[in-house]
mmCIF file of C-alpha atoms in Angstrom:
data_model
loop_
_atom_site.group_PDB
_atom_site.id
_atom_site.type_symbol
_atom_site.label_atom_id
_atom_site.label_comp_id
_atom_site.label_asym_id
_atom_site.label_seq_id
_atom_site.Cartn_x
_atom_site.Cartn_y
_atom_site.Cartn_z
ATOM 1 C CA MET A 1 83.873 -19.006 -58.525
ATOM 2 C CA THR A 2 80.725 -16.739 -57.882
ATOM 3 C CA ASP A 3 80.223 -15.923 -61.690
ATOM 4 C CA LEU A 4 76.215 -16.131 -61.995
ATOM 5 C CA LEU A 5 73.883 -12.899 -61.706
ATOM 6 C CA ILE A 6 70.511 -14.439 -62.598
ATOM 7 C CA PRO A 7 68.090 -11.714 -63.225
ATOM 8 C CA TYR A 8 64.654 -14.004 -62.440
ATOM 9 C CA TYR A 9 61.495 -12.530 -62.582
ATOM 10 C CA GLU A 10 59.116 -14.825 -61.265
ATOM 11 C CA HIS A 11 56.332 -14.749 -58.412
ATOM 12 C CA PRO A 12 57.889 -17.477 -56.064
ATOM 13 C CA SER A 13 54.892 -18.921 -54.521
ATOM 14 C CA VAL A 14 54.064 -19.524 -58.763
ATOM 15 C CA ARG A 15 57.365 -20.827 -59.606
ATOM 16 C CA PRO A 16 57.968 -22.391 -56.419
ATOM 17 C CA ALA A 17 61.054 -25.216 -57.700
ATOM 18 C CA GLU A 18 62.123 -22.363 -59.256
ATOM 19 C CA TRP A 19 63.090 -19.962 -56.384
ATOM 20 C CA ASN A 20 64.680 -23.594 -55.375
ATOM 21 C CA ALA A 21 66.239 -24.309 -57.869
ATOM 22 C CA ILE A 22 68.106 -20.985 -57.668
ATOM 23 C CA ILE A 23 68.322 -21.035 -53.781
ATOM 24 C CA ALA A 24 70.080 -24.906 -54.416
ATOM 25 C CA ALA A 25 72.824 -23.156 -57.308
ATOM 26 C CA ALA A 26 74.181 -20.984 -53.505
ATOM 27 C CA PRO A 27 77.581 -21.611 -54.919
ATOM 28 C CA ARG A 28 77.352 -21.005 -58.264
ATOM 29 C CA LEU A 29 75.885 -16.581 -57.857
ATOM 30 C CA TYR A 30 77.428 -13.567 -57.363
ATOM 31 C CA GLY A 31 73.568 -12.375 -56.287
ATOM 32 C CA VAL A 32 70.162 -12.387 -57.235
ATOM 33 C CA VAL A 33 68.022 -9.671 -58.435
ATOM 34 C CA LEU A 34 65.164 -9.374 -56.387
ATOM 35 C CA ASN A 35 61.704 -8.499 -58.711
ATOM 36 C CA PRO A 36 58.892 -8.226 -56.690
ATOM 37 C CA ALA A 37 56.744 -5.540 -58.930
ATOM 38 C CA GLY A 38 59.133 -4.356 -60.856
ATOM 39 C CA GLY A 39 60.609 -3.120 -57.692
ATOM 40 C CA PRO A 40 60.154 -2.992 -54.435
ATOM 41 C CA GLY A 41 56.425 -3.523 -55.273
ATOM 42 C CA GLU A 42 53.916 -0.648 -52.988
ATOM 43 C CA THR A 43 53.027 -3.213 -50.390
ATOM 44 C CA PRO A 44 55.998 -6.029 -47.987
ATOM 45 C CA ASP A 45 55.768 -9.686 -49.913
ATOM 46 C CA PRO A 46 55.744 -12.273 -47.736
ATOM 47 C CA ALA A 47 56.977 -14.515 -50.432
ATOM 48 C CA PHE A 48 59.419 -12.582 -51.559
ATOM 49 C CA ALA A 49 60.865 -11.312 -47.523
ATOM 50 C CA GLU A 50 60.674 -15.277 -47.517
ATOM 51 C CA VAL A 51 62.656 -16.428 -50.889
ATOM 52 C CA ALA A 52 65.316 -13.267 -49.892
ATOM 53 C CA ALA A 53 65.170 -14.661 -45.855
ATOM 54 C CA ARG A 54 66.551 -18.460 -47.425
ATOM 55 C CA LEU A 55 69.022 -16.726 -49.750
ATOM 56 C CA ARG A 56 70.461 -14.795 -47.960
ATOM 57 C CA ASN A 57 71.198 -17.564 -45.059
ATOM 58 C CA ALA A 58 72.250 -19.704 -48.197
ATOM 59 C CA GLU A 59 74.571 -16.597 -48.382
ATOM 60 C CA VAL A 60 73.079 -15.024 -52.114
ATOM 61 C CA ARG A 61 74.156 -11.055 -52.295
ATOM 62 C CA VAL A 62 70.476 -10.376 -52.672
ATOM 63 C CA LEU A 63 69.607 -7.284 -55.076
ATOM 64 C CA GLY A 64 66.500 -5.640 -54.837
ATOM 65 C CA TYR A 65 65.544 -4.532 -59.000
ATOM 66 C CA THR A 66 65.722 -0.558 -59.062
ATOM 67 C CA ASP A 67 64.589 1.254 -62.478
ATOM 68 C CA THR A 68 66.201 4.150 -62.906
ATOM 69 C CA ASP A 69 64.582 5.058 -66.663
ATOM 70 C CA TYR A 70 67.624 6.645 -67.679
ATOM 71 C CA GLY A 71 67.712 8.775 -66.025
ATOM 72 C CA ARG A 72 65.148 10.083 -66.315
ATOM 73 C CA ARG A 73 62.935 8.677 -63.212
ATOM 74 C CA PRO A 74 62.693 12.015 -60.527
ATOM 75 C CA TYR A 75 65.268 10.672 -57.619
ATOM 76 C CA ALA A 76 62.810 10.606 -54.900
ATOM 77 C CA ASP A 77 60.988 7.214 -55.824
ATOM 78 C CA VAL A 78 64.554 6.171 -57.695
ATOM 79 C CA VAL A 79 65.362 6.424 -53.841
ATOM 80 C CA ARG A 80 62.223 5.385 -52.400
ATOM 81 C CA ASP A 81 63.098 2.091 -54.039
ATOM 82 C CA ILE A 82 66.630 1.439 -52.627
ATOM 83 C CA ALA A 83 65.175 2.151 -49.411
ATOM 84 C CA ARG A 84 62.128 -0.147 -49.031
ATOM 85 C CA HIS A 85 64.443 -3.215 -50.023
ATOM 86 C CA ARG A 86 66.930 -2.679 -47.798
ATOM 87 C CA HIS A 87 63.279 -1.984 -45.377
ATOM 88 C CA TRP A 88 61.212 -5.003 -46.667
ATOM 89 C CA TYR A 89 63.729 -7.461 -47.919
ATOM 90 C CA ARG A 90 67.130 -6.648 -46.605
ATOM 91 C CA ALA A 91 68.549 -6.215 -49.547
ATOM 92 C CA ASP A 92 72.604 -6.473 -49.386
ATOM 93 C CA GLY A 93 72.990 -4.145 -52.006
ATOM 94 C CA VAL A 94 70.301 -2.654 -54.808
ATOM 95 C CA PHE A 95 70.503 -3.745 -59.190
ATOM 96 C CA LEU A 96 69.885 -0.231 -61.166
ATOM 97 C CA ASP A 97 68.192 -0.770 -64.502
ATOM 98 C CA GLN A 98 67.927 1.217 -67.500
ATOM 99 C CA VAL A 99 71.282 3.146 -66.603
ATOM 100 C CA ALA A 100 72.233 5.571 -68.887
ATOM 101 C CA ALA A 101 75.384 4.716 -70.096
ATOM 102 C CA ASN A 102 77.419 8.485 -70.614
ATOM 103 C CA ARG A 103 79.492 10.947 -69.011
ATOM 104 C CA GLU A 104 76.645 14.121 -68.757
ATOM 105 C CA GLU A 105 74.195 11.280 -66.572
ATOM 106 C CA PHE A 106 77.183 10.422 -63.972
ATOM 107 C CA ALA A 107 76.614 13.095 -61.078
ATOM 108 C CA HIS A 108 72.852 11.690 -61.518
ATOM 109 C CA CYS A 109 73.834 7.945 -60.563
ATOM 110 C CA GLN A 110 76.713 9.121 -58.319
ATOM 111 C CA ARG A 111 74.050 11.324 -55.856
ATOM 112 C CA LEU A 112 71.690 7.418 -56.203
ATOM 113 C CA ALA A 113 74.552 5.519 -55.907
ATOM 114 C CA THR A 114 75.378 7.593 -52.456
ATOM 115 C CA ALA A 115 71.632 7.456 -51.489
ATOM 116 C CA ALA A 116 71.846 3.725 -51.623
ATOM 117 C CA TRP A 117 74.860 4.086 -49.430
ATOM 118 C CA GLY A 118 72.857 5.934 -47.222
ATOM 119 C CA ALA A 119 70.899 3.271 -47.117
ATOM 120 C CA GLY A 120 72.925 0.752 -46.064
ATOM 121 C CA CYS A 121 73.140 -1.275 -50.020
ATOM 122 C CA GLY A 122 77.076 -2.549 -49.758
ATOM 123 C CA THR A 123 76.670 -4.140 -53.213
ATOM 124 C CA LEU A 124 75.658 -1.747 -56.419
ATOM 125 C CA ALA A 125 75.282 -3.367 -59.967
ATOM 126 C CA LEU A 126 74.317 -0.577 -62.853
ATOM 127 C CA ASN A 127 72.384 -2.480 -65.940
ATOM 128 C CA HIS A 128 73.870 -0.303 -69.004
ATOM 129 C CA GLY A 129 72.903 -3.313 -71.195
ATOM 130 C CA THR A 130 76.417 -1.425 -73.409
ATOM 131 C CA THR A 131 80.010 -0.428 -72.496
ATOM 132 C CA PRO A 132 79.843 3.322 -70.126
ATOM 133 C CA ASP A 133 81.947 5.540 -69.752
ATOM 134 C CA PRO A 134 84.899 5.362 -67.417
ATOM 135 C CA CYS A 135 82.816 7.289 -64.880
ATOM 136 C CA TYR A 136 81.001 4.998 -63.522
ATOM 137 C CA ALA A 137 83.646 2.248 -62.296
ATOM 138 C CA ARG A 138 84.245 4.455 -59.930
ATOM 139 C CA ILE A 139 80.905 3.794 -57.678
ATOM 140 C CA ALA A 140 79.905 0.646 -59.664
ATOM 141 C CA ASP A 141 80.780 -3.067 -58.291
ATOM 142 C CA LEU A 142 79.463 -4.623 -60.914
ATOM 143 C CA LEU A 143 78.336 -3.138 -64.750
ATOM 144 C CA VAL A 144 75.819 -4.213 -67.006
ATOM 145 C CA THR A 145 77.681 -3.530 -70.648
ATOM 146 C CA PHE A 146 75.856 -6.136 -72.620
ATOM 147 C CA GLU A 147 72.428 -7.274 -72.299
ATOM 148 C CA GLY A 148 70.784 -8.536 -75.286
ATOM 149 C CA THR A 149 69.969 -11.782 -77.788
ATOM 150 C CA TRP A 150 72.162 -14.142 -78.680
ATOM 151 C CA LYS A 151 72.091 -12.918 -81.804
ATOM 152 C CA SER A 152 73.344 -10.518 -80.757
ATOM 153 C CA TYR A 153 76.270 -11.218 -78.635
ATOM 154 C CA ARG A 154 78.323 -13.696 -81.362
ATOM 155 C CA THR A 155 79.469 -10.944 -83.735
ATOM 156 C CA LEU A 156 80.028 -8.963 -80.136
ATOM 157 C CA ALA A 157 83.834 -8.145 -80.852
ATOM 158 C CA PRO A 158 86.289 -8.407 -77.571
ATOM 159 C CA ARG A 159 86.403 -5.024 -76.264
ATOM 160 C CA GLU A 160 88.953 -3.381 -74.015
ATOM 161 C CA TRP A 161 88.422 -2.063 -71.286
ATOM 162 C CA ARG A 162 89.236 1.492 -69.789
ATOM 163 C CA GLY A 163 88.026 1.753 -67.015
ATOM 164 C CA ALA A 164 89.221 0.930 -63.001
ATOM 165 C CA GLY A 165 90.388 -2.645 -61.858
ATOM 166 C CA GLY A 166 88.430 -3.246 -59.335
ATOM 167 C CA VAL A 167 85.056 -3.021 -61.171
ATOM 168 C CA ARG A 168 83.246 -6.542 -62.389
ATOM 169 C CA LEU A 169 81.111 -6.571 -65.911
ATOM 170 C CA CYS A 170 78.769 -8.832 -66.456
ATOM 171 C CA HIS A 171 76.535 -10.145 -69.789
ATOM 172 C CA LEU A 172 72.848 -10.292 -69.381
ATOM 173 C CA VAL A 173 71.861 -13.087 -72.428
ATOM 174 C CA TYR A 174 68.646 -14.134 -73.674
ATOM 175 C CA GLY A 175 67.662 -16.662 -76.455
ATOM 176 C CA VAL A 176 69.939 -18.357 -76.076
ATOM 177 C CA PRO A 177 70.123 -21.740 -77.357
ATOM 178 C CA ALA A 178 70.013 -25.302 -75.001
ATOM 179 C CA GLY A 179 74.109 -26.666 -74.424
ATOM 180 C CA VAL A 180 75.482 -22.933 -74.767
ATOM 181 C CA ASP A 181 77.629 -22.431 -71.901
ATOM 182 C CA LEU A 182 79.002 -18.458 -71.616
ATOM 183 C CA THR A 183 81.178 -18.562 -69.835
ATOM 184 C CA GLU A 184 83.687 -18.013 -71.686
ATOM 185 C CA GLN A 185 82.575 -16.619 -74.164
ATOM 186 C CA ALA A 186 81.928 -13.663 -71.565
ATOM 187 C CA ARG A 187 85.208 -14.008 -70.078
ATOM 188 C CA SER A 188 86.563 -13.631 -73.543
ATOM 189 C CA ARG A 189 84.965 -10.854 -73.577
ATOM 190 C CA GLY A 190 86.541 -8.924 -70.579
ATOM 191 C CA ALA A 191 83.284 -10.406 -68.017
ATOM 192 C CA SER A 192 83.336 -12.061 -64.795
ATOM 193 C CA VAL A 193 79.557 -12.619 -64.856
ATOM 194 C CA HIS A 194 77.196 -12.880 -66.589
ATOM 195 C CA CYS A 195 73.259 -14.478 -66.998
ATOM 196 C CA ALA A 196 72.243 -17.333 -70.040
ATOM 197 C CA VAL A 197 68.444 -17.645 -70.840
ATOM 198 C CA PRO A 198 66.865 -18.960 -73.027
ATOM 199 C CA GLY A 199 64.095 -16.177 -72.619
ATOM 200 C CA THR A 200 63.007 -14.122 -75.567
ATOM 201 C CA GLY A 201 60.610 -11.537 -76.213
ATOM 202 C CA ALA A 202 59.401 -8.774 -73.531
ATOM 203 C CA HIS A 203 59.727 -11.376 -70.996
ATOM 204 C CA PRO A 204 63.023 -13.211 -71.526
ATOM 205 C CA TRP A 205 63.388 -13.015 -67.614
ATOM 206 C CA GLY A 206 61.170 -14.596 -66.588
ATOM 207 C CA THR A 207 63.186 -18.309 -67.612
ATOM 208 C CA LEU A 208 66.379 -19.787 -65.715
ATOM 209 C CA PRO A 209 69.604 -19.933 -66.625
ATOM 210 C CA HIS A 210 71.184 -22.409 -68.525
ATOM 211 C CA GLY A 211 72.457 -25.092 -65.783
ATOM 212 C CA VAL A 212 70.372 -23.962 -62.970
ATOM 213 C CA GLU A 213 67.073 -26.485 -63.324
ATOM 214 C CA PRO A 214 64.507 -27.248 -61.386
ATOM 215 C CA LEU A 215 63.807 -31.188 -59.376
ATOM 216 C CA ARG A 216 60.806 -32.822 -60.997
#
């Protein structure tokens, strides 16, 4: 079951063992979010290009990280990042972060989706961090409907999804204690894709998910 999405925001030359562990976990992965520099960066990074190629060779979906700042970031800047991920790292799709969840912003997001498809992106993942208006399911392959701490997640009640049935839902949880398997808890809350990491603070996604351990 490809139920694990890994947003791992560390450089391959600094954490090679961790990246090797991610690639070794390929059969479990829905995909990996590639984030060289809060996006694709200003110039291609050979280390990220190499790890992206290794992921693709392992049949892992590569998603290029792009921030939308809840619709405040200029359209042209977001589209430029999408194109760079495609051209520099041959990303299979895009992971749009900080996406607005209300219906009023949908038209802007739909324009971004059209640009991503035009650039050749096969997968569109939208990180709302909360349950969005169901209209977003019309354009997305994956909706992140929760991103937050383990403490908050434990109080999250099951919530019926009223959008289209073809989209997969994802929960990203940090500060998760060792030994916790999020799979069944995520499913009980409607998410078939998840990631649970031990990291906390401003940069939790610099830690690997539980169950993906580097070989020492």
